[in-house]
């Protein structure tokens, strides 16, 4: 099925929260027994127009059923990070790959990221470079205007 969530932990929470509170423990147990994978996707604005997909992949792992059963959903992030060699990836690492490939801006990466601190330096540097570019254009325009302005 399809749920509109931004990452694997939010997807698990959404499934569990869809049931009344008195049934959630049973749902966690059932979900822990049957969950095989979660793929989450976001679309980022691509430089030059269009969109590029970034994704998070959670695959079944030894610790996953117990993590879900015990309601320790925040620990799913650790499972994803440890499972990179098995094809798992976090949303932030997927965003970082698109940023490093120069397909998205640092601002877009920062806005879509879960861990904003991971992208803050790149965002700040990009913003400073844009401000410097604008200031240089304004200075050049002012100099050109001064050079062509009629003498009084």
PDB file of C-alpha atoms in Angstrom:
ATOM      1  CA  UNK A   1       0.000   0.000   0.000  1.00  0.00           C
ATOM      2  CA  UNK A   2       0.890   3.666  -0.224  1.00  0.00           C
ATOM      3  CA  UNK A   3       1.117   6.148   2.642  1.00  0.00           C
ATOM      4  CA  UNK A   4       2.170   9.766   2.340  1.00  0.00           C
ATOM      5  CA  UNK A   5       5.067   9.971   4.785  1.00  0.00           C
ATOM      6  CA  UNK A   6       8.618  11.313   4.472  1.00  0.00           C
ATOM      7  CA  UNK A   7      10.584   8.425   5.961  1.00  0.00           C
ATOM      8  CA  UNK A   8      10.438   4.863   7.278  1.00  0.00           C
ATOM      9  CA  UNK A   9       9.922   5.665  10.982  1.00  0.00           C
ATOM     10  CA  UNK A  10       7.020   7.998  10.142  1.00  0.00           C
ATOM     11  CA  UNK A  11       5.513   5.264   7.969  1.00  0.00           C
ATOM     12  CA  UNK A  12       5.593   2.745  10.828  1.00  0.00           C
ATOM     13  CA  UNK A  13       4.093   5.335  13.180  1.00  0.00           C
ATOM     14  CA  UNK A  14       1.341   6.176  10.673  1.00  0.00           C
ATOM     15  CA  UNK A  15       0.372   2.517  10.277  1.00  0.00           C
ATOM     16  CA  UNK A  16       0.221   1.969  14.042  1.00  0.00           C
ATOM     17  CA  UNK A  17      -1.568   5.267  14.727  1.00  0.00           C
ATOM     18  CA  UNK A  18      -4.302   4.359  12.237  1.00  0.00           C
ATOM     19  CA  UNK A  19      -5.684   1.974  14.866  1.00  0.00           C
ATOM     20  CA  UNK A  20      -7.344   2.731  18.205  1.00  0.00           C
ATOM     21  CA  UNK A  21      -4.952   3.007  21.145  1.00  0.00           C
ATOM     22  CA  UNK A  22      -6.199  -0.204  22.753  1.00  0.00           C
ATOM     23  CA  UNK A  23      -5.290  -2.170  19.590  1.00  0.00           C
ATOM     24  CA  UNK A  24      -1.880  -0.630  18.900  1.00  0.00           C
ATOM     25  CA  UNK A  25       0.177  -3.173  20.861  1.00  0.00           C
ATOM     26  CA  UNK A  26      -1.380  -5.988  18.832  1.00  0.00           C
ATOM     27  CA  UNK A  27      -0.821  -4.052  15.591  1.00  0.00           C
ATOM     28  CA  UNK A  28       2.856  -3.497  16.478  1.00  0.00           C
ATOM     29  CA  UNK A  29       3.228  -7.262  16.984  1.00  0.00           C
ATOM     30  CA  UNK A  30       1.506  -8.063  13.696  1.00  0.00           C
ATOM     31  CA  UNK A  31       3.498  -5.436  11.803  1.00  0.00           C
ATOM     32  CA  UNK A  32       6.753  -6.666  13.368  1.00  0.00           C
ATOM     33  CA  UNK A  33       6.033 -10.172  12.050  1.00  0.00           C
ATOM     34  CA  UNK A  34       5.196  -9.218   8.480  1.00  0.00           C
ATOM     35  CA  UNK A  35       7.070  -6.037   7.533  1.00  0.00           C
ATOM     36  CA  UNK A  36       9.665  -6.731   4.850  1.00  0.00           C
ATOM     37  CA  UNK A  37      10.545  -3.281   3.506  1.00  0.00           C
ATOM     38  CA  UNK A  38       9.593   0.375   3.391  1.00  0.00           C
ATOM     39  CA  UNK A  39      10.572   2.708   0.581  1.00  0.00           C
ATOM     40  CA  UNK A  40       9.933   6.414   1.100  1.00  0.00           C
ATOM     41  CA  UNK A  41      10.372   9.014  -1.607  1.00  0.00           C
ATOM     42  CA  UNK A  42      10.512  12.789  -1.819  1.00  0.00           C
ATOM     43  CA  UNK A  43      10.773  14.912  -4.936  1.00  0.00           C
ATOM     44  CA  UNK A  44      13.344  17.698  -4.862  1.00  0.00           C
ATOM     45  CA  UNK A  45      13.523  20.688  -7.173  1.00  0.00           C
ATOM     46  CA  UNK A  46      16.269  20.002  -9.671  1.00  0.00           C
ATOM     47  CA  UNK A  47      18.729  22.676 -10.787  1.00  0.00           C
ATOM     48  CA  UNK A  48      17.640  23.849 -14.206  1.00  0.00           C
ATOM     49  CA  UNK A  49      14.050  22.741 -13.689  1.00  0.00           C
ATOM     50  CA  UNK A  50      12.178  19.555 -13.108  1.00  0.00           C
ATOM     51  CA  UNK A  51      12.351  17.217 -10.150  1.00  0.00           C
ATOM     52  CA  UNK A  52      14.661  14.478  -8.915  1.00  0.00           C
ATOM     53  CA  UNK A  53      13.626  11.695  -6.545  1.00  0.00           C
ATOM     54  CA  UNK A  54      15.386  11.043  -3.250  1.00  0.00           C
ATOM     55  CA  UNK A  55      14.502   8.008  -1.223  1.00  0.00           C
ATOM     56  CA  UNK A  56      14.865   6.103   2.011  1.00  0.00           C
ATOM     57  CA  UNK A  57      14.994   2.316   2.015  1.00  0.00           C
ATOM     58  CA  UNK A  58      14.398   0.128   5.057  1.00  0.00           C
ATOM     59  CA  UNK A  59      14.730  -3.629   4.581  1.00  0.00           C
ATOM     60  CA  UNK A  60      13.995  -6.391   7.057  1.00  0.00           C
ATOM     61  CA  UNK A  61      16.872  -6.850   9.523  1.00  0.00           C
ATOM     62  CA  UNK A  62      17.339  -8.942  12.669  1.00  0.00           C
ATOM     63  CA  UNK A  63      16.612  -6.087  15.069  1.00  0.00           C
ATOM     64  CA  UNK A  64      13.641  -4.637  13.189  1.00  0.00           C
ATOM     65  CA  UNK A  65      10.822  -6.844  14.534  1.00  0.00           C
ATOM     66  CA  UNK A  66      11.821  -6.286  18.164  1.00  0.00           C
ATOM     67  CA  UNK A  67      12.227  -2.548  17.569  1.00  0.00           C
ATOM     68  CA  UNK A  68       8.684  -2.321  16.193  1.00  0.00           C
ATOM     69  CA  UNK A  69       7.186  -4.645  18.801  1.00  0.00           C
ATOM     70  CA  UNK A  70       8.658  -2.589  21.653  1.00  0.00           C
ATOM     71  CA  UNK A  71       7.578   0.704  20.084  1.00  0.00           C
ATOM     72  CA  UNK A  72      11.150   1.981  19.751  1.00  0.00           C
ATOM     73  CA  UNK A  73      10.451   3.448  16.338  1.00  0.00           C
ATOM     74  CA  UNK A  74      13.227   6.065  16.604  1.00  0.00           C
ATOM     75  CA  UNK A  75      15.747   3.184  16.542  1.00  0.00           C
ATOM     76  CA  UNK A  76      14.769   2.394  12.955  1.00  0.00           C
ATOM     77  CA  UNK A  77      17.169   5.151  11.903  1.00  0.00           C
ATOM     78  CA  UNK A  78      20.065   3.141  13.426  1.00  0.00           C
ATOM     79  CA  UNK A  79      18.961   0.021  11.549  1.00  0.00           C
ATOM     80  CA  UNK A  80      18.927   1.941   8.253  1.00  0.00           C
ATOM     81  CA  UNK A  81      22.341   3.472   8.892  1.00  0.00           C
ATOM     82  CA  UNK A  82      23.828   0.059   9.764  1.00  0.00           C
ATOM     83  CA  UNK A  83      22.250  -1.600   6.719  1.00  0.00           C
ATOM     84  CA  UNK A  84      23.944   0.399   3.981  1.00  0.00           C
ATOM     85  CA  UNK A  85      25.864  -2.633   2.765  1.00  0.00           C
ATOM     86  CA  UNK A  86      22.520  -4.448   2.307  1.00  0.00           C
ATOM     87  CA  UNK A  87      20.948  -1.690   0.197  1.00  0.00           C
ATOM     88  CA  UNK A  88      19.370   0.432   2.894  1.00  0.00           C
ATOM     89  CA  UNK A  89      19.805   4.191   2.773  1.00  0.00           C
ATOM     90  CA  UNK A  90      18.512   7.144   4.735  1.00  0.00           C
ATOM     91  CA  UNK A  91      16.676  10.046   3.150  1.00  0.00           C
ATOM     92  CA  UNK A  92      19.487  12.395   4.164  1.00  0.00           C
ATOM     93  CA  UNK A  93      22.161  10.236   2.501  1.00  0.00           C
ATOM     94  CA  UNK A  94      20.074  10.151  -0.684  1.00  0.00           C
ATOM     95  CA  UNK A  95      19.680  13.933  -0.530  1.00  0.00           C
ATOM     96  CA  UNK A  96      23.437  14.262  -0.007  1.00  0.00           C
ATOM     97  CA  UNK A  97      24.138  12.134  -3.105  1.00  0.00           C
ATOM     98  CA  UNK A  98      21.982  14.445  -5.223  1.00  0.00           C
ATOM     99  CA  UNK A  99      23.675  17.508  -3.725  1.00  0.00           C
ATOM    100  CA  UNK A 100      27.159  16.082  -4.386  1.00  0.00           C
ATOM    101  CA  UNK A 101      26.107  15.251  -7.968  1.00  0.00           C
ATOM    102  CA  UNK A 102      25.137  18.951  -8.304  1.00  0.00           C
ATOM    103  CA  UNK A 103      21.546  18.031  -9.213  1.00  0.00           C
ATOM    104  CA  UNK A 104      19.962  20.026  -6.366  1.00  0.00           C
ATOM    105  CA  UNK A 105      20.861  23.198  -4.522  1.00  0.00           C
ATOM    106  CA  UNK A 106      22.125  23.254  -0.969  1.00  0.00           C
ATOM    107  CA  UNK A 107      18.989  25.201  -0.048  1.00  0.00           C
ATOM    108  CA  UNK A 108      16.769  22.419  -1.403  1.00  0.00           C
ATOM    109  CA  UNK A 109      18.858  19.815   0.435  1.00  0.00           C
ATOM    110  CA  UNK A 110      18.579  21.793   3.662  1.00  0.00           C
ATOM    111  CA  UNK A 111      14.816  22.254   3.312  1.00  0.00           C
ATOM    112  CA  UNK A 112      14.144  18.534   2.669  1.00  0.00           C
ATOM    113  CA  UNK A 113      16.634  17.106   5.193  1.00  0.00           C
ATOM    114  CA  UNK A 114      15.724  15.503   8.501  1.00  0.00           C
ATOM    115  CA  UNK A 115      19.097  16.401  10.027  1.00  0.00           C
ATOM    116  CA  UNK A 116      19.391  20.014   8.944  1.00  0.00           C
ATOM    117  CA  UNK A 117      22.782  20.432  10.648  1.00  0.00           C
ATOM    118  CA  UNK A 118      24.243  18.014   8.085  1.00  0.00           C
ATOM    119  CA  UNK A 119      23.475  20.503   5.291  1.00  0.00           C
ATOM    120  CA  UNK A 120      23.733  23.845   7.111  1.00  0.00           C
ATOM    121  CA  UNK A 121      27.318  24.688   6.087  1.00  0.00           C
ATOM    122  CA  UNK A 122      26.641  24.017   2.399  1.00  0.00           C
ATOM    123  CA  UNK A 123      23.424  26.052   2.581  1.00  0.00           C
ATOM    124  CA  UNK A 124      25.191  28.982   4.284  1.00  0.00           C
ATOM    125  CA  UNK A 125      28.043  28.895   1.732  1.00  0.00           C
ATOM    126  CA  UNK A 126      25.606  28.789  -1.196  1.00  0.00           C
ATOM    127  CA  UNK A 127      23.623  31.694   0.251  1.00  0.00           C
ATOM    128  CA  UNK A 128      26.799  33.779   0.803  1.00  0.00           C
ATOM    129  CA  UNK A 129      27.964  33.095  -2.767  1.00  0.00           C
ATOM    130  CA  UNK A 130      24.569  34.169  -4.152  1.00  0.00           C
ATOM    131  CA  UNK A 131      24.623  37.368  -2.074  1.00  0.00           C
ATOM    132  CA  UNK A 132      28.171  38.138  -3.301  1.00  0.00           C
ATOM    133  CA  UNK A 133      27.114  37.530  -6.928  1.00  0.00           C
ATOM    134  CA  UNK A 134      24.144  39.904  -6.550  1.00  0.00           C
ATOM    135  CA  UNK A 135      26.317  42.581  -4.907  1.00  0.00           C
ATOM    136  CA  UNK A 136      28.872  42.314  -7.738  1.00  0.00           C
ATOM    137  CA  UNK A 137      26.122  42.639 -10.374  1.00  0.00           C
ATOM    138  CA  UNK A 138      24.686  45.683  -8.605  1.00  0.00           C
ATOM    139  CA  UNK A 139      28.127  47.290  -8.344  1.00  0.00           C
ATOM    140  CA  UNK A 140      28.785  46.650 -12.030  1.00  0.00           C
ATOM    141  CA  UNK A 141      25.406  48.109 -12.970  1.00  0.00           C
ATOM    142  CA  UNK A 142      26.011  51.178 -10.800  1.00  0.00           C
ATOM    143  CA  UNK A 143      29.467  51.689 -12.329  1.00  0.00           C
ATOM    144  CA  UNK A 144      28.067  51.365 -15.831  1.00  0.00           C
ATOM    145  CA  UNK A 145      25.283  53.816 -15.040  1.00  0.00           C
ATOM    146  CA  UNK A 146      27.747  56.304 -13.554  1.00  0.00           C
ATOM    147  CA  UNK A 147      29.950  56.087 -16.624  1.00  0.00           C
ATOM    148  CA  UNK A 148      27.098  56.762 -19.030  1.00  0.00           C
ATOM    149  CA  UNK A 149      25.236  59.325 -16.943  1.00  0.00           C
ATOM    150  CA  UNK A 150      25.173  62.855 -18.466  1.00  0.00           C
ATOM    151  CA  UNK A 151      27.448  65.408 -16.802  1.00  0.00           C
ATOM    152  CA  UNK A 152      25.643  68.247 -15.003  1.00  0.00           C
TER     153      UNK A 152
END
